[in-house]
Amino acid sequence: MNPMFHRHLVAAYAVTWIVQLSYLAYAARKWVAARKAQREIQKNRPSS
Amino acid sequence: MKVFRWLWVIATLAVLANGYRVAMYVVPADADQGNLSRILYYHVPTWCGMAIFFTVNLICSLVYLAIRNRNPERAMKTDALALASAEMGVVYCLIGMATGSIWGKAAWGIWWTWDARLTTTLVLWLIYVAYLLVRRFITGPEMRVMAAVIAIFGFADIPIVYMSTRWWRTQHPAPVFFGGPNTGLAPSMMPALWWNLAGWVAWGVFVVALRYAAERRQQIADQQAAAVALEAA
């Protein structure tokens, strides 16, 4: 087998993990930001 | 609930690690393509993940349209799940096209060809990217209705993508699952496929749950902000 093909195998697996981890990081950042926004609103809510 | 979440993450990573081990060291290399064929163990589960999460998106979109006036609170929850599953589906579709392109370069000598399978898949990806852009840039109460309608039309492309290798002559081979005679995998290769399929679907479920939680929090924060503004007025 062409040894170049090993590079393609490594590239395919690496691309999968890079894209998945990037999206996981995006989702986690959104989660942290939403939690912070919710806390800020609760803190600033005028007491009745 | 937190314990269950962590158990899910640990189990998912364990299944993915074992899937990698089986794919790389246990199942034999293909007689024609050698080790290159091991791309399949990430490529096929990716498409299965895409089909699952776009189906979830379709169901949530239909439910949203059906109950948005009757039960707005539950409709908002289904809308949050629709968004999370659409994003995950777009990610899986992107990975599927990227791994397929890398495989195609080695196997066919080309990164891309405008055959029916690849073209309909690209169109599918663009439709769901448009869906996300609508959600991102259009404001107002009709945004969610518009997004749900796009999701329903977008899903119509999935059967076309699946059947494209039967309806037209394509460079891409027939599907692994239900592809007809002379298709499918050798039984010796199936364990790697099943482990990676289970691992990547479980991964998708975890990330969608995280994204759903973030979107729900954002929805609640927006509602609270609106309530605070009303109180101040």
mmCIF file of C-alpha atoms in Angstrom:
data_model
loop_
_atom_site.group_PDB
_atom_site.id
_atom_site.type_symbol
_atom_site.label_atom_id
_atom_site.label_comp_id
_atom_site.label_asym_id
_atom_site.label_seq_id
_atom_site.Cartn_x
_atom_site.Cartn_y
_atom_site.Cartn_z
ATOM 1 C CA MET A 1 0.000 0.000 0.000
ATOM 2 C CA ASN A 2 1.111 3.530 -0.729
ATOM 3 C CA PRO A 3 2.623 4.937 2.513
ATOM 4 C CA MET A 4 0.977 8.270 1.653
ATOM 5 C CA PHE A 5 -2.360 6.581 2.425
ATOM 6 C CA HIS A 6 -1.414 6.426 6.123
ATOM 7 C CA ARG A 7 -1.355 10.215 6.103
ATOM 8 C CA HIS A 8 -4.907 10.222 4.762
ATOM 9 C CA LEU A 9 -6.034 7.860 7.523
ATOM 10 C CA VAL A 10 -4.413 10.024 10.214
ATOM 11 C CA ALA A 11 -5.842 13.186 8.623
ATOM 12 C CA ALA A 12 -9.394 11.774 8.556
ATOM 13 C CA TYR A 13 -9.273 10.783 12.249
ATOM 14 C CA ALA A 14 -7.622 14.072 13.243
ATOM 15 C CA VAL A 15 -10.194 16.168 11.356
ATOM 16 C CA THR A 16 -13.019 14.295 13.088
ATOM 17 C CA TRP A 17 -11.615 14.960 16.574
ATOM 18 C CA ILE A 18 -10.657 18.579 15.867
ATOM 19 C CA VAL A 19 -14.126 19.481 14.556
ATOM 20 C CA GLN A 20 -15.941 17.598 17.338
ATOM 21 C CA LEU A 21 -13.808 19.124 20.109
ATOM 22 C CA SER A 22 -14.174 22.595 18.585
ATOM 23 C CA TYR A 23 -17.943 22.291 18.616
ATOM 24 C CA LEU A 24 -17.866 20.917 22.172
ATOM 25 C CA ALA A 25 -15.848 23.994 23.208
ATOM 26 C CA TYR A 26 -18.382 26.265 21.459
ATOM 27 C CA ALA A 27 -21.315 24.534 23.228
ATOM 28 C CA ALA A 28 -19.534 24.747 26.607
ATOM 29 C CA ARG A 29 -18.809 28.463 26.071
ATOM 30 C CA LYS A 30 -22.468 29.102 25.238
ATOM 31 C CA TRP A 31 -23.503 27.218 28.390
ATOM 32 C CA VAL A 32 -21.175 29.247 30.623
ATOM 33 C CA ALA A 33 -22.273 32.545 29.015
ATOM 34 C CA ALA A 34 -25.985 31.697 29.426
ATOM 35 C CA ARG A 35 -25.469 30.755 33.087
ATOM 36 C CA LYS A 36 -23.622 34.031 33.687
ATOM 37 C CA ALA A 37 -26.387 36.040 31.979
ATOM 38 C CA GLN A 38 -29.054 34.337 34.078
ATOM 39 C CA ARG A 39 -27.140 35.070 37.314
ATOM 40 C CA GLU A 40 -26.606 38.716 36.348
ATOM 41 C CA ILE A 41 -30.330 39.218 35.743
ATOM 42 C CA GLN A 42 -31.246 37.585 39.055
ATOM 43 C CA LYS A 43 -28.686 39.765 40.873
ATOM 44 C CA ASN A 44 -29.942 42.990 39.261
ATOM 45 C CA ARG A 45 -33.643 42.176 39.713
ATOM 46 C CA PRO A 46 -35.243 44.891 41.901
ATOM 47 C CA SER A 47 -36.583 43.454 45.169
ATOM 48 C CA SER A 48 -40.346 44.014 45.585
ATOM 49 C CA MET B 1 -28.501 13.969 37.485
ATOM 50 C CA LYS B 2 -24.942 15.322 37.596
ATOM 51 C CA VAL B 3 -23.629 11.836 38.385
ATOM 52 C CA PHE B 4 -25.534 10.421 35.404
ATOM 53 C CA ARG B 5 -24.029 13.125 33.181
ATOM 54 C CA TRP B 6 -20.481 12.255 34.247
ATOM 55 C CA LEU B 7 -21.159 8.530 33.892
ATOM 56 C CA TRP B 8 -22.410 9.189 30.355
ATOM 57 C CA VAL B 9 -19.227 11.135 29.494
ATOM 58 C CA ILE B 10 -16.967 8.429 30.926
ATOM 59 C CA ALA B 11 -18.897 5.637 29.159
ATOM 60 C CA THR B 12 -18.823 7.572 25.866
ATOM 61 C CA LEU B 13 -15.060 8.133 26.043
ATOM 62 C CA ALA B 14 -14.515 4.482 26.968
ATOM 63 C CA VAL B 15 -16.617 3.292 24.008
ATOM 64 C CA LEU B 16 -14.801 5.686 21.644
ATOM 65 C CA ALA B 17 -11.403 4.546 22.945
ATOM 66 C CA ASN B 18 -12.369 0.909 22.461
ATOM 67 C CA GLY B 19 -13.799 1.747 19.039
ATOM 68 C CA TYR B 20 -10.462 3.258 18.053
ATOM 69 C CA ARG B 21 -8.582 0.201 19.369
ATOM 70 C CA VAL B 22 -10.826 -2.247 17.491
ATOM 71 C CA ALA B 23 -10.717 -0.161 14.291
ATOM 72 C CA MET B 24 -6.933 0.180 14.319
ATOM 73 C CA TYR B 25 -5.651 -3.066 15.814
ATOM 74 C CA VAL B 26 -8.361 -5.758 15.849
ATOM 75 C CA VAL B 27 -10.240 -5.808 12.549
ATOM 76 C CA PRO B 28 -8.247 -6.780 9.443
ATOM 77 C CA ALA B 29 -7.229 -4.299 6.751
ATOM 78 C CA ASP B 30 -9.213 -4.333 3.528
ATOM 79 C CA ALA B 31 -7.817 -6.561 0.749
ATOM 80 C CA ASP B 32 -7.987 -3.746 -1.848
ATOM 81 C CA GLN B 33 -7.463 -0.523 0.083
ATOM 82 C CA GLY B 34 -5.400 -1.765 3.020
ATOM 83 C CA ASN B 35 -5.392 0.509 6.077
ATOM 84 C CA LEU B 36 -7.055 3.301 4.137
ATOM 85 C CA SER B 37 -10.378 1.488 4.535
ATOM 86 C CA ARG B 38 -10.202 2.162 8.290
ATOM 87 C CA ILE B 39 -11.476 5.680 7.528
ATOM 88 C CA LEU B 40 -14.851 3.963 7.135
ATOM 89 C CA TYR B 41 -15.086 3.404 10.906
ATOM 90 C CA TYR B 42 -15.321 7.173 11.442
ATOM 91 C CA HIS B 43 -16.935 8.074 8.108
ATOM 92 C CA VAL B 44 -20.069 5.872 8.349
ATOM 93 C CA PRO B 45 -20.905 6.591 12.041
ATOM 94 C CA THR B 46 -20.681 10.285 11.199
ATOM 95 C CA TRP B 47 -23.417 9.940 8.566
ATOM 96 C CA CYS B 48 -25.547 7.874 10.941
ATOM 97 C CA GLY B 49 -25.147 10.628 13.556
ATOM 98 C CA MET B 50 -26.141 13.244 11.010
ATOM 99 C CA ALA B 51 -29.288 11.299 10.043
ATOM 100 C CA ILE B 52 -30.259 10.835 13.713
ATOM 101 C CA PHE B 53 -29.836 14.491 14.699
ATOM 102 C CA PHE B 54 -31.516 15.904 11.590
ATOM 103 C CA THR B 55 -34.438 13.548 12.317
ATOM 104 C CA VAL B 56 -34.591 14.882 15.889
ATOM 105 C CA ASN B 57 -34.554 18.385 14.419
ATOM 106 C CA LEU B 58 -37.450 17.504 12.097
ATOM 107 C CA ILE B 59 -39.550 16.028 14.930
ATOM 108 C CA CYS B 60 -38.890 19.031 17.179
ATOM 109 C CA SER B 61 -39.748 21.446 14.355
ATOM 110 C CA LEU B 62 -43.054 19.671 13.692
ATOM 111 C CA VAL B 63 -43.884 19.596 17.407
ATOM 112 C CA TYR B 64 -42.982 23.281 17.731
ATOM 113 C CA LEU B 65 -45.331 24.240 14.897
ATOM 114 C CA ALA B 66 -48.100 22.070 16.366
ATOM 115 C CA ILE B 67 -47.984 23.282 19.980
ATOM 116 C CA ARG B 68 -46.550 26.807 19.838
ATOM 117 C CA ASN B 69 -49.917 28.471 20.562
ATOM 118 C CA ARG B 70 -51.325 25.831 22.908
ATOM 119 C CA ASN B 71 -48.258 25.274 25.088
ATOM 120 C CA PRO B 72 -45.638 28.006 24.547
ATOM 121 C CA GLU B 73 -43.355 26.812 27.357
ATOM 122 C CA ARG B 74 -43.039 23.294 25.976
ATOM 123 C CA ALA B 75 -42.756 24.700 22.436
ATOM 124 C CA MET B 76 -39.715 26.750 23.532
ATOM 125 C CA LYS B 77 -38.112 23.583 24.894
ATOM 126 C CA THR B 78 -38.636 21.725 21.614
ATOM 127 C CA ASP B 79 -37.275 24.747 19.754
ATOM 128 C CA ALA B 80 -34.114 24.672 21.888
ATOM 129 C CA LEU B 81 -33.704 20.963 21.121
ATOM 130 C CA ALA B 82 -34.296 21.644 17.409
ATOM 131 C CA LEU B 83 -31.472 24.185 17.409
ATOM 132 C CA ALA B 84 -29.070 21.909 19.323
ATOM 133 C CA SER B 85 -29.759 18.903 17.069
ATOM 134 C CA ALA B 86 -29.457 20.977 13.877
ATOM 135 C CA GLU B 87 -26.034 22.288 14.938
ATOM 136 C CA MET B 88 -24.888 18.762 15.774
ATOM 137 C CA GLY B 89 -26.182 17.481 12.433
ATOM 138 C CA VAL B 90 -24.298 20.219 10.586
ATOM 139 C CA VAL B 91 -21.105 19.272 12.463
ATOM 140 C CA TYR B 92 -21.536 15.590 11.570
ATOM 141 C CA CYS B 93 -22.305 16.453 7.938
ATOM 142 C CA LEU B 94 -19.177 18.616 7.740
ATOM 143 C CA ILE B 95 -17.015 15.830 9.196
ATOM 144 C CA GLY B 96 -18.598 13.299 6.834
ATOM 145 C CA MET B 97 -17.771 15.436 3.811
ATOM 146 C CA ALA B 98 -14.227 16.130 5.069
ATOM 147 C CA THR B 99 -13.401 12.476 5.836
ATOM 148 C CA GLY B 100 -15.027 11.404 2.560
ATOM 149 C CA SER B 101 -12.972 13.951 0.659
ATOM 150 C CA ILE B 102 -9.731 12.755 2.288
ATOM 151 C CA TRP B 103 -10.659 9.150 1.502
ATOM 152 C CA GLY B 104 -11.622 10.106 -2.062
ATOM 153 C CA LYS B 105 -8.262 11.771 -2.656
ATOM 154 C CA ALA B 106 -6.454 8.560 -1.749
ATOM 155 C CA ALA B 107 -8.881 6.094 -3.373
ATOM 156 C CA TRP B 108 -10.016 7.985 -6.491
ATOM 157 C CA GLY B 109 -7.226 10.556 -6.832
ATOM 158 C CA ILE B 110 -9.615 13.513 -6.437
ATOM 159 C CA TRP B 111 -10.785 15.573 -3.451
ATOM 160 C CA TRP B 112 -14.255 16.162 -4.853
ATOM 161 C CA THR B 113 -16.493 15.265 -7.756
ATOM 162 C CA TRP B 114 -19.896 16.675 -8.662
ATOM 163 C CA ASP B 115 -21.667 13.338 -8.630
ATOM 164 C CA ALA B 116 -25.208 13.012 -7.298
ATOM 165 C CA ARG B 117 -24.260 11.717 -3.830
ATOM 166 C CA LEU B 118 -21.697 14.396 -3.055
ATOM 167 C CA THR B 119 -23.706 17.225 -4.597
ATOM 168 C CA THR B 120 -26.961 16.395 -2.778
ATOM 169 C CA THR B 121 -24.984 16.091 0.472
ATOM 170 C CA LEU B 122 -23.434 19.526 -0.042
ATOM 171 C CA VAL B 123 -26.904 20.942 -0.745
ATOM 172 C CA LEU B 124 -28.173 19.314 2.481
ATOM 173 C CA TRP B 125 -25.353 20.908 4.474
ATOM 174 C CA LEU B 126 -26.024 24.317 2.903
ATOM 175 C CA ILE B 127 -29.761 24.069 3.707
ATOM 176 C CA TYR B 128 -29.039 23.436 7.390
ATOM 177 C CA VAL B 129 -26.370 26.165 7.473
ATOM 178 C CA ALA B 130 -29.078 28.482 6.064
ATOM 179 C CA TYR B 131 -31.392 27.253 8.849
ATOM 180 C CA LEU B 132 -28.786 28.233 11.461
ATOM 181 C CA LEU B 133 -28.156 31.585 9.780
ATOM 182 C CA VAL B 134 -31.890 32.349 9.836
ATOM 183 C CA ARG B 135 -31.929 31.595 13.558
ATOM 184 C CA ARG B 136 -28.843 33.746 14.104
ATOM 185 C CA PHE B 137 -29.703 36.862 12.107
ATOM 186 C CA ILE B 138 -33.501 37.108 11.967
ATOM 187 C CA THR B 139 -35.156 38.565 15.039
ATOM 188 C CA GLY B 140 -38.783 38.673 16.078
ATOM 189 C CA PRO B 141 -41.443 36.149 16.995
ATOM 190 C CA GLU B 142 -41.696 34.651 13.487
ATOM 191 C CA MET B 143 -38.052 33.557 13.429
ATOM 192 C CA ARG B 144 -38.774 30.204 15.112
ATOM 193 C CA VAL B 145 -41.717 29.455 12.799
ATOM 194 C CA MET B 146 -39.603 30.279 9.750
ATOM 195 C CA ALA B 147 -36.744 28.079 11.017
ATOM 196 C CA ALA B 148 -39.124 25.172 11.657
ATOM 197 C CA VAL B 149 -40.502 25.410 8.115
ATOM 198 C CA ILE B 150 -36.967 25.469 6.648
ATOM 199 C CA ALA B 151 -36.119 22.396 8.743
ATOM 200 C CA ILE B 152 -39.083 20.485 7.315
ATOM 201 C CA PHE B 153 -38.138 21.357 3.725
ATOM 202 C CA GLY B 154 -34.456 20.695 4.428
ATOM 203 C CA PHE B 155 -35.153 17.212 5.703
ATOM 204 C CA ALA B 156 -36.699 16.291 2.340
ATOM 205 C CA ASP B 157 -33.135 16.177 0.947
ATOM 206 C CA ILE B 158 -32.081 13.322 3.255
ATOM 207 C CA PRO B 159 -33.933 10.533 1.392
ATOM 208 C CA ILE B 160 -32.568 11.974 -1.872
ATOM 209 C CA VAL B 161 -29.006 11.815 -0.472
ATOM 210 C CA TYR B 162 -29.535 8.220 0.654
ATOM 211 C CA MET B 163 -31.134 7.062 -2.612
ATOM 212 C CA SER B 164 -28.790 9.033 -4.894
ATOM 213 C CA THR B 165 -26.441 6.077 -5.393
ATOM 214 C CA ARG B 166 -29.395 3.982 -6.621
ATOM 215 C CA TRP B 167 -31.123 6.592 -8.729
ATOM 216 C CA TRP B 168 -28.029 7.892 -10.524
ATOM 217 C CA ARG B 169 -24.649 6.554 -11.574
ATOM 218 C CA THR B 170 -22.234 7.871 -8.943
ATOM 219 C CA GLN B 171 -18.564 7.737 -8.122
ATOM 220 C CA HIS B 172 -19.543 7.051 -4.503
ATOM 221 C CA PRO B 173 -20.212 3.384 -3.614
ATOM 222 C CA ALA B 174 -23.620 2.088 -2.417
ATOM 223 C CA PRO B 175 -24.545 2.547 1.270
ATOM 224 C CA VAL B 176 -23.186 0.146 3.912
ATOM 225 C CA PHE B 177 -26.647 -0.319 5.434
ATOM 226 C CA PHE B 178 -29.518 -1.575 3.209
ATOM 227 C CA GLY B 179 -27.459 -0.873 0.090
ATOM 228 C CA GLY B 180 -28.768 -3.861 -1.865
ATOM 229 C CA PRO B 181 -26.938 -6.918 -3.228
ATOM 230 C CA ASN B 182 -23.108 -6.940 -3.262
ATOM 231 C CA THR B 183 -22.906 -4.158 -0.676
ATOM 232 C CA GLY B 184 -22.269 -4.024 3.057
ATOM 233 C CA LEU B 185 -19.294 -5.001 5.167
ATOM 234 C CA ALA B 186 -17.539 -8.272 5.868
ATOM 235 C CA PRO B 187 -18.633 -9.677 9.271
ATOM 236 C CA SER B 188 -15.026 -9.351 10.519
ATOM 237 C CA MET B 189 -15.224 -5.564 10.041
ATOM 238 C CA MET B 190 -18.553 -5.062 11.798
ATOM 239 C CA PRO B 191 -17.294 -4.825 15.438
ATOM 240 C CA ALA B 192 -15.253 -1.705 14.638
ATOM 241 C CA LEU B 193 -18.234 -0.122 12.947
ATOM 242 C CA TRP B 194 -20.645 -0.886 15.803
ATOM 243 C CA TRP B 195 -18.266 0.362 18.527
ATOM 244 C CA ASN B 196 -17.594 3.618 16.717
ATOM 245 C CA LEU B 197 -21.251 4.059 15.815
ATOM 246 C CA ALA B 198 -22.254 3.653 19.472
ATOM 247 C CA GLY B 199 -19.441 5.960 20.615
ATOM 248 C CA TRP B 200 -20.164 8.793 18.182
ATOM 249 C CA VAL B 201 -23.918 8.677 18.721
ATOM 250 C CA ALA B 202 -23.364 8.790 22.501
ATOM 251 C CA TRP B 203 -20.953 11.709 22.000
ATOM 252 C CA GLY B 204 -23.584 13.516 19.939
ATOM 253 C CA VAL B 205 -26.237 12.957 22.605
ATOM 254 C CA PHE B 206 -23.929 14.457 25.250
ATOM 255 C CA VAL B 207 -23.023 17.534 23.205
ATOM 256 C CA VAL B 208 -26.655 18.097 22.144
ATOM 257 C CA ALA B 209 -27.705 17.879 25.810
ATOM 258 C CA LEU B 210 -25.081 20.501 26.717
ATOM 259 C CA ARG B 211 -26.110 22.782 23.855
ATOM 260 C CA TYR B 212 -29.803 22.312 24.723
ATOM 261 C CA ALA B 213 -29.119 23.277 28.342
ATOM 262 C CA ALA B 214 -27.268 26.399 27.168
ATOM 263 C CA GLU B 215 -30.102 27.403 24.829
ATOM 264 C CA ARG B 216 -32.749 26.822 27.511
ATOM 265 C CA ARG B 217 -30.788 28.944 29.969
ATOM 266 C CA GLN B 218 -30.520 31.670 27.330
ATOM 267 C CA GLN B 219 -34.260 31.527 26.652
ATOM 268 C CA ILE B 220 -35.009 31.798 30.387
ATOM 269 C CA ALA B 221 -32.489 34.643 30.769
ATOM 270 C CA ASP B 222 -34.155 36.490 27.861
ATOM 271 C CA GLN B 223 -37.585 36.003 29.467
ATOM 272 C CA GLN B 224 -36.275 37.241 32.815
ATOM 273 C CA ALA B 225 -34.640 40.247 31.173
ATOM 274 C CA ALA B 226 -37.958 41.096 29.501
ATOM 275 C CA ALA B 227 -39.778 40.738 32.842
ATOM 276 C CA VAL B 228 -37.224 43.008 34.580
ATOM 277 C CA ALA B 229 -37.639 45.617 31.829
ATOM 278 C CA LEU B 230 -41.425 45.497 32.266
ATOM 279 C CA GLU B 231 -41.112 45.842 36.049
ATOM 280 C CA ALA B 232 -38.781 48.825 35.624
ATOM 281 C CA ALA B 233 -41.258 50.463 33.230
#
